[in-house]
Amino acid sequence: MSESNTIAASTADQNGAVPGEPVKKDENSRRGNWGNQIEFVLTSVGYAVGLGNVWRFPYLCYRNGGGAFMLPYFIMLVFCGIPLFFLELSFGQFASLGCLGVWKISPMFKGVGYGMMVVSTYIGIYYNVVICIAFYYFFMSMTNLLPWTYCNNPWNTADCTGVVGSGRHLNASLANATTTLVAGVSEVVNRTKRTSPSEEYWKHYVLNISDDIGNFGEVRLPILGCLAVSWCVVFLCLIRGVKSSGKVVYFTATFPYVVLTILFIRGITLDGAINGIKYYLTPQWQKVLDAKVWGDAASQIFYSLGCAWGGLITMASYNKFHNNCFRDSIIISITNCATSVYAGFVIFSILGFMAHHLNVPVSEVADHGPGLAFVAYPEALTLLPISPLWSLLFFFMLILLGLGTQFCLLETLVTAIVDEIGTDWIIRNKTIITLVVAIAGFLLGVPLTTRAGIYWLLLMDNYAASFSLVIISCIMCICIMYIYGHRNYFKDVEMMLGFPPPLFFKVCWRFISPLIISFILIFTVIQYKPITYNDYVYPGWSLAIGFAMALSSVICIPIYALYKISRSPGATFRERLKNACRSHPKWGPALQEHRTGRYAPMASEDTVEARPLKEKEELKEELKEEEKEKERKDEISLTIQGSNGSTNTHNNPNPSA
């Protein structure tokens, strides 16, 4: 049997493998595929469900009308979230390429892929710092007494007031402890200014925060050590790419739901929990008419699903060609949003309990971002019996939620590099690329572990992946629907899935989703306020750096477009522009057996070599004839141009006649 026939037989064996077989071969043996579809769904769920579902959505919900916020939230999910999610999954799966390689669809727009890489790089740097702080709190919870329970520590100030008394009452009787608790609460209510032990532990001990973003101070060695641990975990889970991460997500993507359920059951049994949940859900219908509420809903859906990060395209590129990514997009999107709602019950049941103990409104203990994860919630945990256990569970959940997203961020960068270079050596040594990227991410994260690190982390969080993501996503929609052509893309999806995209998605891709994305961009610009951290106002030069980070991803798009146009063939700018927008000859399904219809290969030297021996000579002769015919037409064309378009030059042997 010839080599080509052997390859064909091997491919047929791979396609013929049934799900029940113990040994499964990859459809794409060069890049690899997910072990099964559950691994892809769990990885995508872990990517979309992140820290924002726990520390941002509940806050947005109660700030924007409680239960009334659910209406615009789910409307934006249907008209923007799910369609964009499906678009990115189908885009990556059809070409089996990462966020750079897919732009063979229209090479001029490859800068969009570079922009996605820049965004994923920024997020990957600071996101792992958040995970490492969660690691730190997790390790510090391995004690009989949480270190942020009382105010008798060296780092506490005179303003510190705990809700469970002070350290000197540790050996008091139960009656004395109860009296102390009531006295502590009364003291909290009567004070005009209160600083909680958890807040002082966060600011003065964990961060030892400096007074200015430019005052870096020393590196916080415990945080640096946890950052190294975090990057090691990420690297080890990705050491074999999707083959290893696909196994890890069985735990990292599912166990957070176990922890959430445990915390939910504990939370709703506490005094005052119902008040927190009421505050979370009570609808304020008048707010539905506020454009800001709709803007927040659209932004949360867009950012929460991870659109325009490049991760969705990358994860889908490891699917088998005929996988039903339409079904997957609906399952993953709904799971993500349902998780946000569920996490809200968990968070506000505990915050309601805390407000009940402090005798203050829920709004005064509610927070979002790092303030919720590392200040408000840890303080609430100190009120619970066996508080170290609940603290361990909570921070373990944060670690797993963060790692699920971090896996995909790192894999996005590695896949883009490997696909772009594409040599056999780099494919075989993908682990080395993963290691290099992980080491670079660790080194770039070191400044965020200094005393000024929290200022830089929040700056990156607010600017590196803000309006730039909206612009990238909008240009991606325009390129696919209007440059490449919506009819072409609909045919591609039908060829891949076996059925065309539903009419609803066709309309959303062409009109509704781009309009909503434009609305998000306008809303982001109108509602812009300079970033602050508590009472600290960021200086102008730091805001300039923030805008530079935001623009650094967007600027890739016009720079690469101009470069591609300048390098494209053509006598005029219009011709070069047209050629730069035209799909690359290699655009389409990655495997030969899937390139049917308009992607069926034309006769070429490469395809000749793959044919049986008896056909090779005939095909080579046909190729030679085609090349001669092309040369003859080129000569005629040049002759016509040389005579200023006059056909008489060819028809009359005497030009002067």
XYZ file of C-alpha atoms in Angstrom:
657
model
C 0.000 0.000 0.000
C 1.307 3.477 -0.896
C 1.942 6.152 1.709
C -1.061 8.199 0.597
C -3.356 5.204 0.823
C -2.002 4.376 4.257
C -2.810 7.917 5.436
C -6.277 7.703 3.937
C -6.910 4.360 5.661
C -5.699 5.818 8.954
C -8.029 8.784 8.571
C -10.927 6.485 7.821
C -10.167 4.505 10.981
C -10.198 7.719 13.013
C -13.516 8.854 11.614
C -14.991 5.422 12.155
C -14.212 5.327 15.871
C -17.339 5.065 17.964
C -17.748 6.875 21.309
C -17.793 3.624 23.271
C -14.366 2.468 22.157
C -11.654 2.599 24.840
C -9.077 4.047 22.425
C -10.015 7.182 20.506
C -7.891 8.704 17.796
C -7.848 12.360 16.895
C -9.587 13.471 13.731
C -6.858 16.079 13.285
C -3.719 14.117 14.132
C -1.454 17.146 13.596
C -3.134 19.554 16.040
C -5.095 17.099 18.171
C -8.708 17.206 19.323
C -10.616 17.162 22.574
C -10.831 13.697 24.109
C -14.622 14.012 23.921
C -17.248 16.703 23.700
C -17.790 16.884 27.455
C -14.208 18.129 27.851
C -14.855 20.978 25.417
C -18.123 21.993 27.102
C -16.587 21.887 30.586
C -13.529 23.850 29.441
C -15.721 26.484 27.810
C -17.902 26.680 30.914
C -14.763 27.093 33.046
C -13.565 29.811 30.668
C -16.836 31.765 30.653
C -17.668 31.241 34.339
C -15.049 33.203 36.229
C -14.536 35.530 39.150
C -16.827 38.134 37.586
C -19.816 35.822 38.052
C -19.219 35.875 41.811
C -17.983 39.377 42.517
C -19.530 41.541 39.788
C -22.933 40.236 38.720
C -24.620 40.224 42.181
C -23.409 43.788 42.749
C -24.734 44.940 39.359
C -28.016 43.207 40.020
C -28.821 44.955 43.297
C -27.448 48.288 42.012
C -29.643 48.214 38.909
C -33.063 47.316 40.201
C -32.667 43.861 41.723
C -34.998 41.398 40.007
C -35.846 44.018 37.373
C -32.249 43.817 36.140
C -32.886 40.205 35.105
C -35.154 41.367 32.260
C -32.576 43.399 30.292
C -29.901 40.862 31.304
C -31.667 37.932 29.661
C -32.745 40.008 26.663
C -29.104 40.895 26.042
C -28.190 37.224 26.495
C -30.623 36.182 23.755
C -29.861 38.936 21.238
C -26.152 39.461 21.833
C -24.540 36.880 24.101
C -25.614 33.594 22.512
C -25.290 34.818 18.867
C -21.747 36.143 19.426
C -20.801 32.995 21.322
C -22.063 30.826 18.445
C -20.287 33.028 15.895
C -16.898 32.647 17.577
C -17.284 28.904 18.182
C -18.285 28.235 14.579
C -15.478 30.491 13.306
C -12.751 28.593 15.161
C -14.230 25.148 14.581
C -14.635 25.595 10.810
C -10.980 26.493 10.223
C -9.489 24.446 13.110
C -7.162 27.365 13.814
C -6.495 29.750 16.699
C -7.239 33.464 16.887
C -4.463 34.332 14.391
C -4.824 31.552 11.841
C -8.577 32.022 11.340
C -7.968 35.349 9.625
C -7.158 33.556 6.417
C -10.836 34.382 5.910
C -9.706 37.946 5.130
C -5.957 38.472 5.669
C -6.232 42.249 5.965
C -8.069 41.791 9.275
C -5.434 39.619 10.905
C -4.729 42.570 13.193
C -7.981 41.622 14.961
C -6.291 38.350 15.931
C -3.222 40.198 17.196
C -5.523 42.482 19.172
C -7.127 39.426 20.785
C -3.661 38.142 21.710
C -2.738 41.466 23.315
C -5.963 41.487 25.346
C -5.467 37.875 26.463
C -1.889 38.711 27.477
C -2.976 41.608 29.687
C -5.784 39.610 31.281
C -3.567 36.568 31.779
C -0.980 38.661 33.640
C -3.273 40.243 36.212
C -5.839 37.440 36.430
C -3.251 35.037 37.795
C -2.279 37.618 40.426
C -5.888 37.554 41.657
C -5.726 33.748 41.732
C -2.457 33.868 43.683
C -4.062 36.145 46.317
C -6.894 33.607 46.601
C -4.186 30.956 47.084
C -2.690 33.093 49.861
C -6.033 33.433 51.678
C -6.605 29.706 51.208
C -3.315 28.890 52.888
C -3.954 31.422 55.678
C -7.336 29.778 56.347
C -5.586 26.563 57.428
C -5.748 27.577 61.072
C -8.019 27.332 64.095
C -8.624 31.086 64.046
C -8.832 33.219 60.928
C -6.168 35.948 61.184
C -8.626 38.698 60.177
C -11.090 37.934 62.999
C -9.856 40.341 65.664
C -8.275 43.782 66.002
C -5.409 42.885 68.348
C -2.798 42.296 65.649
C 0.313 44.413 64.977
C -1.112 45.690 61.666
C -4.413 46.948 63.146
C -5.131 50.641 63.736
C -7.167 52.484 66.346
C -10.135 52.642 63.942
C -10.415 48.866 63.768
C -13.614 47.429 65.215
C -14.373 43.727 64.976
C -17.842 42.222 65.044
C -16.831 39.399 67.395
C -15.047 41.320 70.128
C -11.300 41.189 70.616
C -8.625 38.585 71.225
C -8.688 38.954 75.007
C -12.133 37.299 75.105
C -11.008 34.084 73.481
C -11.226 32.148 76.745
C -14.457 33.731 77.908
C -17.529 31.674 78.593
C -20.358 31.467 76.097
C -22.373 34.016 78.027
C -19.464 36.441 78.133
C -18.836 35.888 74.405
C -22.457 36.715 73.648
C -22.251 39.885 75.729
C -19.040 40.832 73.949
C -20.687 40.322 70.550
C -23.592 42.628 71.450
C -21.164 45.234 72.791
C -19.054 44.957 69.663
C -22.054 45.479 67.424
C -23.186 48.492 69.474
C -19.721 49.974 69.194
C -19.797 49.475 65.427
C -23.153 51.209 65.096
C -22.125 54.138 67.314
C -18.806 54.776 65.576
C -18.901 57.267 62.736
C -15.950 55.575 61.072
C -15.358 51.869 61.216
C -12.567 49.804 59.747
C -13.121 46.072 59.818
C -10.366 43.612 60.768
C -10.670 41.977 57.338
C -10.144 45.327 55.599
C -7.067 46.147 57.669
C -5.719 42.624 57.150
C -6.171 43.103 53.397
C -4.653 46.584 53.192
C -1.982 46.596 55.879
C -0.844 42.983 56.021
C -1.547 41.157 52.753
C -0.867 44.100 50.440
C 0.940 46.469 52.812
C -0.382 48.971 50.308
C 1.647 52.067 49.474
C 0.247 55.583 49.250
C 0.674 56.010 45.484
C 0.680 53.963 42.292
C 4.201 55.182 41.523
C 5.543 54.107 44.914
C 6.201 50.411 44.246
C 8.075 49.625 47.441
C 9.287 46.105 48.051
C 7.901 42.907 46.552
C 5.503 41.101 48.900
C 7.316 37.767 49.088
C 4.324 35.681 50.281
C 2.288 36.947 47.308
C 5.222 36.337 44.962
C 5.501 32.768 46.211
C 1.781 32.189 45.672
C 2.108 33.665 42.166
C 4.810 31.094 41.399
C 2.534 28.339 42.717
C -0.342 29.611 40.592
C 1.705 29.667 37.377
C 3.119 26.211 38.125
C -0.397 24.821 38.511
C -1.506 26.410 35.238
C 1.547 25.104 33.376
C 1.232 21.560 34.731
C -2.447 21.447 33.767
C -1.571 22.582 30.221
C 1.623 20.546 29.811
C -0.035 18.461 27.070
C -2.349 21.175 25.786
C -6.026 20.292 25.569
C -5.186 16.645 26.260
C -4.223 17.441 29.857
C -6.429 20.480 30.507
C -9.418 18.545 29.170
C -8.990 16.051 32.016
C -8.392 18.682 34.700
C -11.625 20.562 33.906
C -13.683 17.579 35.073
C -12.742 18.844 38.533
C -12.044 22.576 38.125
C -15.269 23.269 36.204
C -17.625 21.191 38.343
C -16.371 21.457 41.920
C -17.124 25.215 42.213
C -20.808 24.278 41.889
C -20.422 21.847 44.779
C -18.865 24.597 46.901
C -21.510 27.122 45.837
C -24.228 24.685 46.843
C -22.625 24.003 50.231
C -22.276 27.755 50.887
C -25.841 28.357 49.671
C -27.316 25.751 52.030
C -25.305 27.211 54.902
C -26.168 30.771 53.934
C -29.956 30.453 53.781
C -30.026 28.894 57.253
C -28.486 32.007 58.836
C -30.350 34.828 60.580
C -30.993 37.735 58.227
C -30.212 35.735 55.075
C -33.713 36.298 53.707
C -33.220 40.069 53.944
C -30.087 39.845 51.823
C -31.834 37.724 49.195
C -34.813 40.108 49.147
C -32.444 43.018 48.637
C -30.803 41.090 45.803
C -34.018 40.183 43.988
C -36.690 42.775 44.838
C -37.532 44.369 41.469
C -37.476 48.122 41.050
C -39.315 48.223 37.745
C -38.849 51.954 37.237
C -35.154 51.308 36.632
C -35.915 49.238 33.526
C -36.481 52.543 31.712
C -32.966 53.708 32.615
C -30.485 53.347 29.724
C -27.685 52.764 32.232
C -29.332 49.533 33.380
C -29.463 48.234 29.811
C -25.880 49.292 29.276
C -24.748 47.414 32.380
C -26.709 44.340 31.287
C -25.187 44.342 27.808
C -21.678 44.945 29.152
C -21.944 42.182 31.746
C -23.170 39.646 29.155
C -20.446 40.647 26.720
C -17.548 40.587 29.176
C -18.765 37.596 31.178
C -18.957 35.262 28.162
C -15.389 36.100 27.142
C -16.245 37.384 23.671
C -13.346 38.852 21.627
C -10.681 37.449 23.962
C -9.734 34.834 21.377
C -10.313 31.987 23.831
C -13.620 30.823 22.331
C -12.091 30.604 18.853
C -9.104 28.709 20.251
C -11.119 26.195 22.270
C -13.483 25.513 19.358
C -10.539 24.958 17.004
C -9.831 21.648 18.775
C -13.341 20.346 18.075
C -14.017 17.780 15.393
C -15.237 19.412 12.202
C -18.866 18.260 12.366
C -19.355 18.922 16.092
C -22.653 20.655 16.877
C -21.238 23.937 18.207
C -24.707 25.520 17.885
C -25.968 23.287 20.687
C -22.793 23.886 22.701
C -23.079 27.678 22.453
C -26.597 27.646 23.893
C -25.688 25.239 26.720
C -22.542 27.140 27.743
C -24.096 30.621 27.523
C -27.134 29.694 29.598
C -24.964 27.841 32.132
C -22.779 30.927 32.516
C -25.686 33.248 33.174
C -27.474 30.782 35.462
C -24.256 30.507 37.495
C -24.201 34.288 37.919
C -27.766 34.286 39.246
C -27.063 31.317 41.532
C -23.901 32.939 42.898
C -25.989 35.994 43.757
C -28.100 33.924 46.156
C -24.967 32.573 47.821
C -23.319 35.980 48.195
C -26.363 37.910 49.403
C -27.528 35.280 51.873
C -24.181 35.689 53.664
C -24.171 39.505 53.284
C -27.739 39.608 54.656
C -26.536 37.674 57.686
C -23.671 40.109 58.116
C -25.977 43.135 57.832
C -28.272 41.560 60.429
C -25.392 41.220 62.897
C -24.128 44.738 62.265
C -27.644 46.196 62.312
C -26.930 48.120 59.102
C -28.531 48.037 55.623
C -27.349 45.361 53.219
C -26.128 48.098 50.860
C -23.451 49.101 53.379
C -21.847 45.669 53.442
C -22.334 44.877 49.759
C -19.343 45.368 47.516
C -17.892 44.101 44.264
C -14.541 43.147 42.829
C -11.637 42.493 45.203
C -13.526 44.332 47.941
C -16.166 41.588 48.004
C -13.768 38.651 47.680
C -11.078 39.764 50.101
C -12.827 42.148 52.519
C -16.615 41.829 52.837
C -17.000 38.082 52.400
C -14.022 37.086 54.606
C -15.438 39.284 57.364
C -18.816 37.590 57.045
C -17.121 34.197 57.287
C -15.680 35.088 60.704
C -19.254 35.210 62.040
C -19.925 31.586 61.120
C -19.232 28.609 63.372
C -16.148 26.694 62.197
C -15.227 29.784 60.130
C -11.897 28.384 58.826
C -13.785 25.574 57.066
C -16.086 27.986 55.217
C -13.150 30.221 54.403
C -11.228 27.275 52.903
C -14.234 26.342 50.772
C -14.850 29.904 49.581
C -11.277 30.611 48.509
C -10.890 27.154 46.997
C -13.928 27.985 44.876
C -12.333 31.294 43.802
C -9.119 29.475 42.862
C -10.967 26.943 40.695
C -13.090 29.634 39.024
C -9.974 31.622 38.220
C -7.977 28.649 36.962
C -10.714 27.660 34.509
C -10.388 31.033 32.810
C -6.595 31.139 33.100
C -6.205 27.780 31.335
C -7.930 29.139 28.248
C -6.053 32.450 28.301
C -2.693 30.669 28.250
C -3.835 28.110 25.670
C -5.041 30.974 23.450
C -1.571 32.510 23.357
C 0.247 29.203 22.900
C -2.091 28.007 20.139
C -1.784 31.299 18.257
C 2.028 31.087 18.343
C 2.136 27.413 17.332
C -0.409 27.845 14.509
C 1.356 30.928 13.193
C 4.798 29.314 13.006
C 3.348 25.940 12.117
C 6.580 23.952 11.766
C 6.753 20.300 12.752
C 9.325 21.106 15.434
C 7.176 23.669 17.206
C 4.131 21.406 17.058
C 6.112 18.557 18.589
C 7.581 20.881 21.245
C 4.425 22.777 22.152
C 5.176 22.109 25.826
C 8.311 24.264 25.571
C 6.261 27.154 24.157
C 3.780 26.726 27.015
C 6.633 26.872 29.539
C 8.142 29.991 27.945
C 4.769 31.777 27.943
C 4.147 30.781 31.582
C 7.571 32.055 32.686
C 7.014 35.325 30.804
C 3.595 35.700 32.450
C 5.106 35.140 35.886
C 7.862 37.720 35.347
C 5.422 40.306 33.986
C 3.218 39.730 37.026
C 5.994 40.425 39.541
C 5.344 44.235 39.614
C 1.773 43.447 40.659
C 3.074 41.765 43.805
C 4.711 44.974 45.063
C 3.106 47.338 47.555
C 1.614 49.314 44.650
C 0.500 46.147 42.867
C -3.222 46.495 43.635
C -3.289 49.913 41.942
C -1.782 48.440 38.757
C -4.029 45.382 38.891
C -7.174 47.519 38.990
C -5.776 49.799 36.270
C -5.279 46.793 33.971
C -8.676 45.376 34.882
C -10.458 48.626 34.025
C -8.576 49.591 30.859
C -6.772 46.643 29.268
C -9.977 44.797 28.425
C -12.685 47.435 28.290
C -13.799 49.304 25.165
C -11.065 47.593 23.131
C -12.958 44.289 23.357
C -16.100 45.965 22.039
C -14.246 47.422 19.043
C -12.540 44.096 18.278
C -15.842 42.209 18.411
C -17.605 44.771 16.216
C -14.883 44.624 13.536
C -14.961 40.830 13.639
C -18.714 40.850 12.899
C -18.262 43.361 10.068
C -15.431 41.347 8.508
C -17.265 38.012 8.559
C -20.699 39.292 7.581
C -19.863 42.071 5.116
C -16.297 41.620 3.851
C -16.210 37.835 3.579
C -19.957 37.830 2.977
C -22.853 36.558 5.060
C -23.991 34.127 2.348
C -20.535 32.556 2.193
C -20.402 32.187 5.955
C -23.907 30.738 6.185
C -22.875 28.126 3.600
C -19.732 27.370 5.608
C -21.774 26.775 8.770
C -24.237 24.586 6.873
C -21.379 22.581 5.373
C -19.936 22.055 8.871
C -23.080 21.384 10.905
C -25.306 19.822 8.256
C -27.924 22.563 8.658
C -27.860 26.329 8.084
C -27.813 28.770 11.003
C -31.359 29.504 12.201
C -32.906 32.658 10.755
C -32.789 34.337 14.161
C -29.001 34.002 14.300
C -28.605 35.212 10.724
C -30.494 38.398 11.607
C -28.580 38.848 14.870
C -25.172 38.383 13.222
C -25.917 40.875 10.461
C -27.876 43.556 12.284
C -28.934 43.177 15.926
C -25.673 42.056 17.590
C -23.514 44.725 15.862
C -26.068 47.347 16.935
C -25.958 46.144 20.544
C -22.141 46.098 20.445
C -22.189 49.686 19.153
C -24.582 50.575 21.968
C -22.166 49.070 24.519
C -19.324 51.129 23.060
C -21.329 54.365 23.168
C -22.533 53.566 26.690
C -18.950 52.866 27.828
C -17.763 56.216 26.473
C -20.663 58.226 27.909
C -20.489 56.581 31.344
C -16.708 56.809 31.586
C -15.338 57.964 34.923
C -11.674 58.037 35.936
C -10.770 55.014 38.007
C -10.441 55.312 41.783
C -9.546 52.852 44.545
C -11.460 53.651 47.726
C -10.396 57.257 48.425
C -7.345 57.138 46.165
C -7.620 59.084 42.900
C -5.356 57.861 40.107
C -2.967 60.506 38.723
C -3.245 61.606 35.111
C -0.078 59.851 33.953
C -1.374 56.492 35.178
C -4.664 57.014 33.337
C -2.640 57.754 30.208
C -0.918 54.392 30.644
C -4.339 52.787 31.038
C -5.589 54.272 27.779
C -2.337 53.225 26.087
C -2.977 49.631 27.193
C -6.520 49.809 25.837
C -5.376 51.260 22.518
C -2.442 48.870 22.149
C -4.809 46.053 21.200
C -7.012 48.151 18.930
C -4.081 49.801 17.109
C -2.991 46.367 15.860
C -5.971 46.365 13.479
C -5.192 49.457 11.312
C -1.412 48.906 11.478
C -1.644 45.359 10.163
C -4.284 46.356 7.595
C -1.973 49.036 6.128
C 0.930 46.586 6.150
C -1.106 43.928 4.345
C -2.401 46.366 1.745
C 1.121 47.596 1.018
C 2.341 44.030 0.498
C -0.594 42.876 -1.634
C -0.308 42.718 -5.450
C -2.030 45.345 -7.556
C -1.295 48.423 -9.635
C -3.640 50.708 -7.704
C -4.629 51.108 -4.069
C -8.080 49.748 -4.854
C -6.649 46.576 -6.367
C -4.321 46.037 -3.418
C -7.193 46.628 -0.995
C -9.344 44.100 -2.839
C -6.577 41.507 -2.855
C -5.865 42.096 0.847
C -9.516 41.418 1.706
C -9.809 38.320 -0.480
C -9.745 35.007 1.383
C -6.457 33.130 1.414
C -6.399 30.025 -0.834
C -5.891 27.877 2.275
C -8.987 29.278 4.032
C -11.501 26.569 4.819
C -11.594 23.217 6.605
C -8.180 22.053 7.775
C -8.510 18.423 6.710
C -8.614 17.331 3.095
C -11.650 15.071 3.502
C -13.735 18.044 4.667
C -12.792 20.331 1.781
C -15.770 19.626 -0.454
C -17.897 21.813 -2.693
C -16.265 25.161 -3.348
C -13.351 24.104 -1.143
C -12.623 21.035 -3.256
C -8.915 21.258 -4.166
C -7.957 22.320 -7.660
C -5.316 20.259 -9.432
C -1.904 21.298 -8.127
C 1.460 19.758 -7.532
C 0.518 18.988 -3.927
C -2.680 17.204 -4.866
C -0.950 15.371 -7.692
C 1.461 13.764 -5.248
C -1.456 12.531 -3.157
C -3.078 10.742 -6.142
C -2.464 7.098 -7.163
C 0.528 6.547 -9.444
C -1.539 5.801 -12.554
C -3.137 9.275 -12.400
C -0.031 11.325 -11.616
C 1.359 11.629 -15.137
C -2.008 12.657 -16.595
C -2.535 15.314 -13.932
C 0.974 16.690 -14.351
C 0.352 17.072 -18.089
C -2.888 18.908 -17.349
C -1.027 21.224 -14.997
C 1.557 22.025 -17.650
C -1.164 22.819 -20.190
C -2.913 25.091 -17.685
C 0.334 26.950 -16.977
C 0.972 27.432 -20.715
C -2.562 28.729 -21.228
C -2.128 31.155 -18.318
C 1.174 32.448 -19.732
C -0.416 32.932 -23.176
C -3.275 34.951 -21.665
C -0.815 37.082 -19.663
C 1.163 37.855 -22.859
C -2.019 38.882 -24.693
C -3.025 41.075 -21.755
C 0.339 42.845 -21.708
C 0.182 43.408 -25.470
C -3.268 44.963 -25.174
C -2.103 47.294 -22.389
C 0.939 48.309 -24.466
C -1.210 49.427 -27.383
C -3.445 51.605 -25.153
C -6.325 49.215 -25.579
C -6.380 49.252 -29.416
C -7.430 45.878 -30.834
C -6.208 46.945 -34.284
C -2.658 46.166 -33.210
C -3.549 42.479 -33.126
C -6.013 42.335 -36.016
C -4.016 44.361 -38.554
C -0.429 43.382 -39.370
C 0.227 46.985 -40.460
C -0.388 49.334 -37.509
C -0.244 52.460 -39.712
C -3.053 51.285 -41.973
